[in-house]
Coordinates of N, CA and C in Angstrom, one line a residue:
M1 N 13.1 0.2 -11.3 CA 12.5 -1.1 -11.3 C 13.1 -2.1 -10.4
R2 N 14.7 -2.0 -9.8 CA 15.5 -2.6 -9.0 C 15.4 -2.0 -7.8
L3 N 15.5 -0.8 -7.6 CA 15.2 0.0 -6.5 C 14.1 -0.2 -6.2
A4 N 12.7 -0.8 -6.7 CA 11.2 -0.8 -6.4 C 11.2 -2.5 -5.6
L5 N 11.9 -3.1 -6.3 CA 11.8 -4.5 -5.7 C 12.7 -4.4 -4.5
S6 N 13.8 -3.4 -4.3 CA 14.9 -3.5 -3.2 C 13.7 -3.0 -2.0
W7 N 13.2 -1.9 -1.6 CA 12.6 -1.3 -1.3 C 11.1 -2.2 -0.7
L8 N 10.7 -2.8 -1.7 CA 9.4 -3.4 -1.1 C 9.1 -4.9 -1.3
T9 N 10.2 -5.4 -1.4 CA 10.1 -7.0 -1.2 C 11.7 -7.4 -0.5
V10 N 11.3 -8.6 -0.3 CA 12.7 -9.2 0.0 C 13.1 -10.0 -0.9
L11 N 13.3 -9.9 -2.2 CA 14.0 -10.1 -3.2 C 15.4 -10.0 -2.9
P12 N 16.2 -10.6 -3.3 CA 18.0 -10.3 -3.1 C 18.3 -9.5 -4.6
V13 N 17.9 -8.4 -4.7 CA 18.2 -7.4 -5.3 C 19.0 -6.1 -4.8
R14 N 20.3 -5.9 -5.4 CA 21.4 -5.0 -4.8 C 21.0 -3.6 -5.3
V15 N 20.8 -2.8 -4.8 CA 20.9 -1.0 -5.5 C 22.4 -0.3 -4.2
G16 N 23.1 -0.1 -5.2 CA 24.5 0.7 -4.8 C 23.6 2.3 -3.6
S17 N 24.1 2.7 -3.0 CA 23.7 3.4 -2.1 C 23.8 5.1 -3.1
G18 N 24.8 4.7 -4.0 CA 25.1 6.3 -4.8 C 23.9 6.1 -5.8
E19 N 23.4 5.0 -6.1 CA 22.0 4.9 -7.0 C 20.9 5.2 -6.2
V20 N 20.8 5.6 -5.4 CA 19.4 6.3 -4.5 C 19.6 7.4 -4.3
D21 N 18.8 8.1 -5.2 CA 18.8 10.0 -5.4 C 17.2 10.1 -5.8
A22 N 16.9 11.2 -5.5 CA 15.5 12.0 -5.7 C 14.9 11.1 -7.1
R23 N 15.5 11.3 -8.3 CA 15.2 10.9 -9.8 C 15.2 8.9 -9.5
A24 N 15.7 8.9 -8.9 CA 15.6 6.9 -8.3 C 14.1 6.8 -7.8
A25 N 14.0 7.3 -6.5 CA 13.5 7.2 -6.0 C 12.1 7.8 -6.5
R26 N 11.8 8.9 -7.2 CA 10.5 9.0 -8.0 C 10.1 7.7 -9.1
R27 N 11.1 7.6 -9.6 CA 11.0 6.2 -10.8 C 10.6 5.0 -10.0
A28 N 11.5 4.3 -8.6 CA 10.7 3.7 -7.8 C 9.1 3.6 -7.8
I29 N 9.0 4.5 -7.0 CA 7.5 5.1 -6.6 C 6.5 4.9 -8.0
A30 N 6.6 5.3 -9.0 CA 6.2 5.0 -10.3 C 6.1 3.4 -10.6
F31 N 7.5 2.7 -10.1 CA 6.9 1.7 -11.0 C 6.5 0.8 -9.6
A32 N 6.0 1.1 -8.6 CA 5.4 0.5 -7.3 C 4.4 -0.5 -8.0
P33 N 3.5 -0.3 -8.5 CA 2.4 -1.1 -9.0 C 2.7 -2.2 -9.4
L34 N 3.9 -2.5 -10.4 CA 4.4 -3.4 -11.2 C 4.7 -4.4 -9.7
V35 N 5.2 -3.9 -9.1 CA 5.6 -4.8 -7.5 C 4.4 -5.8 -7.3
G36 N 3.4 -5.0 -6.8 CA 1.7 -5.5 -6.4 C 1.8 -6.6 -7.1
L37 N 1.8 -6.3 -9.1 CA 1.3 -7.3 -9.6 C 2.1 -8.9 -9.5
L38 N 3.5 -8.1 -9.5 CA 4.2 -9.6 -9.0 C 3.8 -10.6 -7.8
L39 N 3.8 -9.6 -6.7 CA 3.0 -10.0 -5.2 C 2.1 -10.9 -5.5
G40 N 1.2 -9.9 -6.5 CA -0.5 -11.1 -6.5 C 0.0 -12.3 -7.6
A41 N 0.8 -12.7 -8.4 CA 0.7 -13.5 -9.5 C 1.5 -14.4 -8.3
A42 N 2.5 -14.4 -7.0 CA 2.8 -15.4 -6.4 C 2.0 -15.8 -5.5
V43 N 0.3 -14.8 -4.9 CA -0.5 -15.0 -4.0 C -1.5 -15.8 -5.3
V44 N -1.6 -15.8 -6.3 CA -2.6 -16.5 -7.0 C -2.0 -18.0 -7.1
G45 N -0.7 -18.3 -6.8 CA 0.1 -19.7 -7.1 C -0.4 -20.5 -5.5
L46 N 0.0 -19.6 -4.8 CA -0.6 -20.0 -3.2 C -1.7 -20.5 -2.7
L47 N -3.0 -19.6 -4.1 CA -4.5 -19.9 -3.9 C -4.9 -21.0 -4.4
A48 N -4.0 -21.5 -5.5 CA -4.1 -22.6 -6.4 C -4.1 -23.6 -5.5
L49 N -3.3 -24.0 -4.2 CA -3.0 -25.2 -3.4 C -4.2 -25.6 -2.9
P50 N -4.1 -26.9 -3.1 CA -5.8 -27.7 -2.4 C -5.7 -27.3 -0.4
L51 N -6.4 -26.4 -0.4 CA -6.1 -26.1 1.3 C -7.4 -25.2 1.3
P52 N -7.9 -25.7 2.7 CA -9.4 -25.1 3.1 C -8.9 -23.4 3.0
G53 N -9.9 -22.9 2.5 CA -10.1 -21.3 2.2 C -10.0 -20.6 3.7
P54 N -10.0 -21.0 5.0 CA -9.3 -19.9 5.9 C -7.8 -20.5 6.0
V55 N -7.3 -21.6 5.9 CA -5.5 -21.9 5.9 C -5.4 -20.9 4.9
A56 N -5.7 -21.2 3.7 CA -5.1 -20.3 2.6 C -4.9 -18.9 2.4
G57 N -6.4 -18.2 3.1 CA -6.4 -17.1 3.7 C -5.5 -16.3 4.3
F58 N -4.8 -17.1 5.7 CA -4.2 -16.9 6.9 C -2.6 -17.2 6.0
L59 N -2.4 -18.0 5.4 CA -1.2 -18.5 4.7 C -0.8 -16.8 4.0
V60 N -2.0 -16.8 2.6 CA -1.6 -15.6 2.4 C -1.2 -14.5 2.9
V61 N -1.6 -14.2 3.9 CA -1.3 -12.8 4.4 C 0.1 -13.4 5.2
G62 N 0.3 -14.3 5.5 CA 1.7 -14.6 6.1 C 2.8 -14.1 4.9
F63 N 2.5 -15.0 4.2 CA 3.3 -14.4 3.1 C 3.5 -13.2 2.4
L64 N 2.6 -12.3 2.4 CA 2.8 -10.9 2.2 C 3.5 -10.1 2.6
A65 N 3.1 -10.7 4.7 CA 4.0 -9.9 5.5 C 5.6 -10.0 5.4
L66 N 5.9 -12.0 5.0 CA 6.9 -11.8 5.0 C 7.7 -11.5 3.7
A67 N 7.4 -11.2 2.5 CA 7.7 -11.2 1.2 C 7.7 -9.6 1.3
T68 N 7.1 -9.0 2.3 CA 7.4 -7.0 2.3 C 8.2 -6.7 3.1
R69 N 8.3 -7.7 4.3 CA 9.2 -7.6 5.5 C 8.6 -6.8 6.5
G70 N 6.8 -7.2 6.5 CA 6.2 -6.8 7.1 C 5.9 -4.8 7.1
M71 N 6.3 -4.4 6.5 CA 7.4 -3.0 6.7 C 5.5 -2.0 6.5
H72 N 4.6 -2.5 5.3 CA 3.0 -2.1 5.1 C 2.2 -2.2 6.7
L73 N 2.6 -3.5 6.9 CA 1.9 -3.6 8.2 C 2.5 -2.6 9.2
D74 N 3.8 -2.5 9.3 CA 4.1 -1.5 10.4 C 3.6 0.0 10.3
G75 N 3.6 0.0 8.9 CA 3.1 1.6 8.8 C 1.6 1.2 9.4
L76 N 1.2 0.8 8.7 CA -0.7 0.9 9.4 C -0.6 0.9 10.7
A77 N 0.1 0.0 11.6 CA 0.2 -0.1 13.0 C 0.7 1.5 13.4
D78 N 2.0 2.0 13.2 CA 1.8 2.9 13.4 C 1.3 4.3 12.9
T79 N 0.7 4.3 12.1 CA -0.3 5.2 11.4 C -1.4 5.5 12.3
A80 N -2.0 4.1 12.9 CA -3.2 4.3 13.6 C -3.1 4.5 14.7
D81 N -1.4 4.3 15.3 CA -1.3 4.9 16.9 C -1.0 6.2 16.6
G82 N -0.3 7.2 15.7 CA -0.3 8.3 15.6 C -1.6 8.6 15.3
L83 N -2.3 8.5 14.6 CA -4.1 9.3 14.3 C -4.7 9.3 15.7
G84 N -4.6 8.1 16.7 CA -5.2 7.5 17.9 C -5.1 8.6 19.0
C85 N -3.9 9.1 18.7 CA -3.0 9.6 20.2 C -3.4 11.7 20.1
Y86 N -3.7 11.7 21.6 CA -3.5 13.3 21.7 C -2.8 14.0 21.4
G87 N -2.4 15.6 21.0 CA -1.3 16.1 21.0 C -1.2 16.9 19.6
P88 N -0.2 17.4 19.4 CA 0.0 18.1 18.3 C 0.9 17.1 17.1
P89 N 1.0 17.9 16.1 CA 1.9 16.7 15.1 C 3.4 16.1 15.8
E90 N 3.4 16.7 16.4 CA 5.1 16.5 17.0 C 4.8 15.3 18.1
R91 N 3.8 15.5 18.9 CA 3.6 14.0 19.9 C 2.6 12.9 19.1
A92 N 2.3 13.0 17.7 CA 1.8 12.2 17.4 C 2.9 11.4 16.6
L93 N 3.9 12.2 15.8 CA 4.9 11.6 15.1 C 5.9 10.9 16.4
A94 N 6.2 11.6 17.0 CA 6.9 10.7 18.2 C 6.3 9.6 18.7
V95 N 5.1 9.4 18.6 CA 4.2 7.8 19.0 C 4.5 7.0 17.6
M96 N 4.7 7.8 16.7 CA 4.6 6.8 15.1 C 6.2 6.5 15.4
K97 N 7.1 6.9 15.5 CA 8.4 6.6 15.8 C 9.2 5.8 16.5
D98 N 7.9 5.4 17.8 CA 8.6 4.9 19.2 C 8.6 3.7 18.6
G99 N 7.8 2.6 18.0 CA 8.1 1.5 18.1 C 7.4 0.3 18.1
G100 N 6.9 1.2 19.4 CA 6.0 0.3 20.5 C 4.5 0.1 19.5
A101 N 3.6 -1.0 20.1 CA 2.0 -1.3 19.2 C 0.9 -0.9 20.4
G102 N 0.5 0.0 19.7 CA -0.5 0.7 21.1 C -2.0 -0.3 20.5
P103 N -3.0 -0.1 21.4 CA -4.6 -0.5 21.4 C -4.8 -0.1 19.7
F104 N -4.7 0.9 19.4 CA -5.2 1.5 18.1 C -4.1 0.6 16.9
A105 N -3.0 0.6 17.0 CA -2.2 -0.4 16.3 C -2.7 -2.2 16.2
V106 N -2.9 -2.5 17.0 CA -3.4 -3.6 17.4 C -4.5 -4.0 16.8
V107 N -5.5 -2.9 17.3 CA -6.9 -3.4 16.5 C -7.3 -3.2 15.2
A108 N -6.6 -2.0 14.2 CA -5.9 -1.8 13.3 C -5.3 -3.2 12.5
L109 N -4.3 -4.0 13.1 CA -3.8 -5.1 12.2 C -4.8 -6.1 12.5
I110 N -5.4 -6.3 13.4 CA -6.6 -7.6 13.6 C -8.0 -7.4 12.4
V111 N -8.3 -6.3 12.5 CA -9.3 -6.1 11.9 C -8.6 -6.4 9.7
V112 N -7.9 -5.5 9.6 CA -7.0 -5.5 8.3 C -6.5 -6.8 8.2
L113 N -6.0 -7.5 8.5 CA -5.0 -8.8 8.6 C -6.7 -10.0 8.2
G114 N -7.4 -9.7 9.6 CA -8.6 -10.8 9.7 C -9.5 -11.2 8.5
A115 N -9.8 -9.6 8.0 CA -10.4 -9.1 6.7 C -10.1 -9.8 5.6
E116 N -8.6 -9.7 5.7 CA -7.9 -9.9 4.1 C -7.5 -11.5 4.1
A117 N -7.4 -12.5 4.8 CA -7.3 -13.7 5.2 C -8.7 -14.2 5.3
A118 N -9.6 -13.2 5.5 CA -11.2 -14.1 5.1 C -11.6 -13.7 3.3
A119 N -10.6 -12.9 3.1 CA -11.1 -12.1 1.7 C -10.5 -13.2 0.5
F120 N -9.3 -13.6 0.7 CA -8.3 -13.8 -0.4 C -9.0 -15.0 -1.0
P121 N -9.4 -16.0 -0.4 CA -10.2 -17.0 -1.3 C -11.6 -17.1 -1.3
L122 N -12.3 -16.0 -1.0 CA -13.4 -16.0 -2.0 C -13.6 -15.0 -3.2
V123 N -12.7 -14.5 -3.7 CA -12.6 -13.6 -4.8 C -11.3 -14.3 -6.1
G124 N -11.5 -14.4 -7.0 CA -10.9 -14.9 -8.1 C -9.1 -14.5 -8.1
W125 N -9.0 -15.2 -9.1 CA -7.4 -14.2 -9.1 C -6.8 -12.7 -10.1
G126 N -8.2 -12.8 -10.5 CA -8.2 -11.3 -11.2 C -8.3 -10.6 -10.1
A127 N -9.0 -10.4 -9.2 CA -9.5 -9.7 -8.0 C -8.1 -9.2 -7.2
V128 N -7.5 -10.6 -7.4 CA -6.1 -10.9 -6.0 C -4.6 -9.9 -7.0
L129 N -4.8 -10.0 -7.9 CA -3.9 -8.9 -8.7 C -4.2 -7.7 -8.8
L130 N -5.6 -7.5 -8.8 CA -6.2 -5.9 -9.1 C -5.7 -5.6 -7.4
A131 N -6.5 -6.0 -6.5 CA -6.1 -5.9 -5.1 C -4.9 -5.5 -4.7
L132 N -4.0 -6.2 -4.7 CA -2.5 -6.0 -4.5 C -1.5 -5.2 -5.7
T133 N -1.9 -4.8 -6.8 CA -1.6 -3.6 -7.3 C -1.7 -2.2 -7.1
A134 N -3.5 -2.3 -7.0 CA -3.9 -1.4 -6.2 C -3.5 -0.6 -4.9
G135 N -3.0 -1.9 -4.0 CA -2.3 -1.2 -2.8 C -1.1 -0.4 -3.1
R136 N 0.0 -1.0 -4.3 CA 1.1 -0.4 -4.6 C 0.5 1.1 -5.1
A137 N 0.0 1.1 -6.3 CA -0.2 2.5 -6.5 C -0.7 3.5 -5.8
A138 N -1.2 3.1 -4.6 CA -1.7 4.0 -3.7 C -0.5 4.8 -3.3
F139 N 1.1 4.3 -3.7 CA 2.1 5.1 -3.4 C 2.3 6.4 -4.0
V140 N 1.7 6.0 -5.3 CA 1.7 7.2 -6.4 C 1.0 8.4 -6.0
L141 N -0.2 7.9 -5.0 CA -1.1 9.1 -4.8 C -0.7 9.7 -3.4
C142 N -0.2 9.0 -2.5 CA 0.8 9.4 -1.6 C 2.0 10.6 -1.9
C143 N 2.5 10.0 -3.0 CA 3.7 11.1 -3.2 C 3.5 12.2 -4.4
L144 N 2.2 12.5 -4.3 CA 1.7 13.4 -5.5 C 2.7 14.8 -5.4
R145 N 2.9 15.7 -6.4 CA 3.5 16.6 -5.9 C 2.7 17.7 -5.4
G146 N 3.0 18.3 -4.3 CA 2.5 19.4 -3.4 C 1.8 18.7 -2.3
V147 N 2.1 17.0 -2.1 CA 2.0 16.5 -1.0 C 3.4 16.5 -0.5
P148 N 3.2 17.5 1.0 CA 4.6 17.5 1.7 C 4.9 16.8 2.6
A149 N 6.5 16.7 2.8 CA 6.8 14.9 4.0 C 6.6 15.9 5.1
A150 N 6.2 15.1 6.5 CA 5.9 15.5 8.2 C 7.1 16.0 8.6
R151 N 8.4 14.6 8.0 CA 9.7 15.1 8.9 C 10.7 15.2 7.6
P152 N 11.7 15.9 8.0 CA 12.5 16.2 6.6 C 13.9 15.1 6.7
E153 N 13.8 14.0 7.3 CA 14.0 12.7 7.1 C 13.4 11.5 6.7
G154 N 13.6 10.2 6.5 CA 13.2 9.3 6.4 C 12.6 8.6 5.2
L155 N 11.8 8.1 4.8 CA 11.5 7.4 3.3 C 10.5 8.2 2.8
G156 N 9.6 8.5 3.5 CA 8.3 9.9 3.4 C 9.4 11.4 3.0
A157 N 10.1 11.6 3.4 CA 10.8 13.1 2.5 C 12.3 12.8 1.3
L158 N 12.1 11.6 1.3 CA 12.6 10.9 -0.1 C 11.6 11.3 -1.0
V159 N 10.5 10.6 -1.1 CA 9.6 10.0 -2.3 C 8.3 11.4 -2.0
A160 N 8.2 12.1 -0.9 CA 7.5 12.9 -0.8 C 7.5 13.7 -2.0
G161 N 6.3 14.3 -3.1 CA 6.2 15.5 -3.9 C 6.7 14.8 -5.4
T162 N 7.5 13.8 -5.3 CA 7.7 13.2 -6.4 C 7.2 12.7 -7.8
Q163 N 6.0 12.7 -7.2 CA 4.9 12.3 -8.7 C 3.9 13.1 -9.6
P164 N 4.1 13.2 -10.9 CA 3.2 14.4 -11.3 C 1.9 13.7 -11.6
R165 N 1.0 14.2 -11.5 CA -0.5 13.7 -11.6 C -0.4 13.0 -12.2
W166 N -0.1 13.1 -13.7 CA 0.0 12.1 -14.6 C -0.2 11.0 -14.4
T167 N 0.9 10.4 -13.7 CA 1.1 9.1 -13.4 C 0.3 8.8 -12.5
A168 N -0.4 9.1 -11.7 CA -1.4 8.9 -11.0 C -2.6 8.4 -11.9
V169 N -3.1 9.7 -12.5 CA -4.1 9.2 -13.5 C -4.0 8.2 -14.2
A170 N -2.8 8.1 -14.6 CA -2.7 7.1 -15.8 C -2.6 5.6 -14.9
W171 N -2.1 5.5 -13.8 CA -2.2 4.3 -12.8 C -3.7 3.9 -12.9
W172 N -4.3 4.4 -12.2 CA -5.5 4.2 -11.5 C -6.7 3.8 -12.9
A173 N -6.2 4.6 -13.7 CA -7.0 4.4 -14.9 C -7.0 3.2 -15.7
V174 N -5.9 2.9 -15.4 CA -5.3 1.2 -16.0 C -6.3 0.7 -15.2
L175 N -6.1 0.4 -13.9 CA -6.7 -0.3 -12.7 C -7.8 0.0 -12.9
A176 N -8.6 0.7 -13.2 CA -10.5 1.0 -13.6 C -10.6 0.2 -14.7
V177 N -10.2 0.2 -15.9 CA -10.3 -0.1 -16.8 C -10.0 -2.2 -16.7
A178 N -8.9 -2.3 -16.0 CA -8.8 -3.6 -16.0 C -9.7 -4.4 -14.8
G179 N -10.0 -3.6 -13.6 CA -11.2 -3.7 -12.8 C -12.5 -4.0 -13.3
F180 N -13.1 -3.4 -14.7 CA -13.9 -3.8 -15.5 C -13.7 -5.3 -16.0
F181 N -12.8 -5.6 -16.6 CA -12.5 -7.0 -17.3 C -12.9 -8.0 -15.6
V182 N -12.2 -7.7 -14.7 CA -12.3 -8.5 -13.7 C -13.7 -8.7 -13.2
D183 N -14.6 -7.5 -13.2 CA -16.0 -7.6 -13.1 C -16.7 -6.3 -13.2
P184 N -17.5 -6.4 -14.0 CA -18.3 -5.1 -14.6 C -18.2 -3.7 -13.6
W185 N -18.8 -4.5 -12.5 CA -19.2 -3.5 -11.7 C -18.7 -3.2 -10.4
R186 N -18.1 -4.7 -10.0 CA -17.3 -4.6 -8.6 C -16.0 -4.5 -8.7
G187 N -15.4 -4.4 -10.1 CA -13.9 -4.4 -10.1 C -13.9 -2.4 -10.1
P188 N -14.3 -1.9 -11.0 CA -14.3 -0.3 -11.0 C -14.3 0.1 -9.5
V189 N -16.1 -0.4 -9.1 CA -16.0 0.8 -7.7 C -15.2 0.1 -6.5
G190 N -14.3 -0.7 -6.6 CA -13.6 -1.3 -5.7 C -12.2 -0.4 -5.7
V191 N -11.7 -0.2 -7.5 CA -10.6 1.0 -7.6 C -11.2 2.2 -7.5
V192 N -12.1 3.1 -7.7 CA -12.7 4.1 -7.3 C -12.5 4.3 -5.7
L193 N -13.1 3.5 -5.2 CA -13.7 3.8 -3.8 C -12.1 3.4 -3.0
A194 N -11.4 2.6 -3.5 CA -9.7 2.8 -2.9 C -9.5 3.9 -3.2
G195 N -9.3 4.4 -4.3 CA -8.7 5.9 -4.6 C -9.4 6.9 -3.8
A196 N -10.4 6.8 -3.1 CA -11.3 8.1 -2.8 C -10.8 8.0 -1.3
L197 N -10.5 6.3 -0.7 CA -10.3 6.4 0.8 C -9.0 6.4 1.0
V198 N -7.9 6.3 0.2 CA -6.2 6.8 0.4 C -6.4 8.6 0.1
A199 N -6.9 8.5 -0.8 CA -6.9 10.4 -1.1 C -7.7 11.1 0.8
L200 N -8.6 10.3 1.3 CA -9.0 10.8 2.4 C -7.8 11.1 3.3
L201 N -7.1 9.6 3.8 CA -6.3 9.1 4.5 C -5.1 9.8 4.3
I202 N -4.7 10.5 2.8 CA -3.4 11.4 2.5 C -3.9 12.9 3.3
R203 N -5.1 12.8 3.1 CA -6.2 14.6 3.6 C -5.6 14.6 5.2
H204 N -6.2 13.3 5.6 CA -6.2 13.7 7.4 C -4.8 13.7 8.1
T205 N -4.2 12.5 7.2 CA -3.0 12.5 7.5 C -1.9 13.8 7.7
G206 N -2.2 14.6 6.5 CA -1.9 15.8 6.2 C -1.7 16.9 7.5
K207 N -3.4 16.8 7.6 CA -3.9 17.6 8.6 C -2.9 17.5 10.0
R208 N -2.9 15.7 10.2 CA -2.9 15.1 12.0 C -1.5 15.4 12.1
F209 N -0.4 15.4 10.8 CA 0.9 14.7 11.2 C 1.6 16.2 10.2
G210 N 1.2 16.6 9.5 CA 1.8 17.8 8.7 C 2.2 17.9 7.3
G211 N 2.3 16.0 6.8 CA 2.1 15.6 5.9 C 2.5 14.2 5.6
I212 N 3.6 13.5 4.5 CA 3.2 12.1 4.5 C 4.6 11.6 5.0
T213 N 4.7 10.3 5.8 CA 5.5 9.7 6.6 C 5.6 7.9 5.6
G214 N 7.2 7.7 5.6 CA 7.1 6.0 5.0 C 5.4 5.1 6.0
D215 N 5.4 5.3 7.1 CA 4.4 5.0 7.8 C 3.2 5.0 7.0
V216 N 2.7 6.8 6.7 CA 1.3 6.5 5.5 C 1.6 5.7 4.3
L217 N 2.5 5.7 3.7 CA 2.6 5.1 2.8 C 1.8 3.1 2.9
G218 N 2.5 3.3 4.0 CA 2.1 1.5 4.2 C 0.5 1.4 4.8
A219 N 0.1 2.3 5.5 CA -1.3 2.3 5.6 C -2.2 2.3 4.5
A220 N -1.7 3.7 3.3 CA -2.6 3.7 2.2 C -2.5 2.4 1.3
C221 N -1.6 1.7 1.3 CA -0.8 0.3 0.5 C -2.0 -0.7 1.4
E222 N -2.1 -0.8 2.7 CA -2.9 -1.9 3.2 C -4.7 -1.3 3.3
T223 N -4.6 0.0 3.3 CA -6.6 0.6 3.1 C -6.7 0.3 1.8
A224 N -5.8 0.6 0.4 CA -6.4 0.0 -1.0 C -6.4 -1.4 -1.2
T225 N -5.6 -2.2 -1.1 CA -5.8 -3.6 -1.3 C -6.8 -3.6 -0.2
L226 N -7.2 -3.7 1.0 CA -8.2 -4.5 1.3 C -9.8 -3.7 1.3
T227 N -9.7 -2.6 0.7 CA -10.9 -1.9 0.0 C -11.3 -3.0 -1.1
V228 N -10.4 -2.9 -2.1 CA -10.5 -3.8 -3.4 C -11.0 -5.1 -3.2
L229 N -10.4 -5.5 -2.3 CA -10.8 -7.1 -2.0 C -12.2 -7.3 -1.2
A230 N -12.3 -6.0 -0.2 CA -14.0 -6.3 0.6 C -15.3 -6.3 -0.7
V231 N -14.8 -5.3 -2.0 CA -15.6 -4.7 -2.9 C -16.1 -6.3 -3.8
A232 N -14.8 -7.2 -3.9 CA -14.8 -7.9 -5.0 C -15.6 -9.4 -4.3
T233 N -15.8 -9.4 -2.8 CA -16.5 -10.2 -2.3 C -18.1 -9.9 -2.0
L234 N -18.5 -8.9 -2.5 CA -19.4 -8.6 -2.1 C -20.8 -9.7 -3.1

């Protein structure tokens, strides 16, 4: 859990370099949804402030970007540019590693951040917790055994293939049940649709890049979060 907090938040949680091995990485990914729950609790507090809806929504997406060092947004942007370029997997991975933001990245960020900012003030606290937890549960799907890493180095190589299927089934089943208590139909539908879209993303990036990268994890997180929020606004 300390490693998950160190990776996924700006909290001053120290983890020694000697503690970061394959076993610790596997456990950190398995605990990642709990980090989403923690972030969701903070967002619920922000949304309780007496602010106009649009102001509150943009403050929330700004807070989440700061609280997570913008990693997931960076991953979304890089993945969008990688998927949007021509050429073999090596070309796509080079574009993702470049660090710049191309047109696909800009559009993806505008759409996702704008939609999240609009949705957060419209949904209840239960949907907020569900969306942010589902976003981090997407990491578990990305790291299922059998899903390779696209590169021999980096975060993707460290966590790829570390999660047994029962971990993913357990987390997403818990989310579906929790979704039922949030809203009898919007909750479970949002969770199922989020899981399906993440699975499609993993499959497509596997074909396009040859496996997952840390950027793909970020894109999967934002995909699942926005999907649950969007369904909750229906």
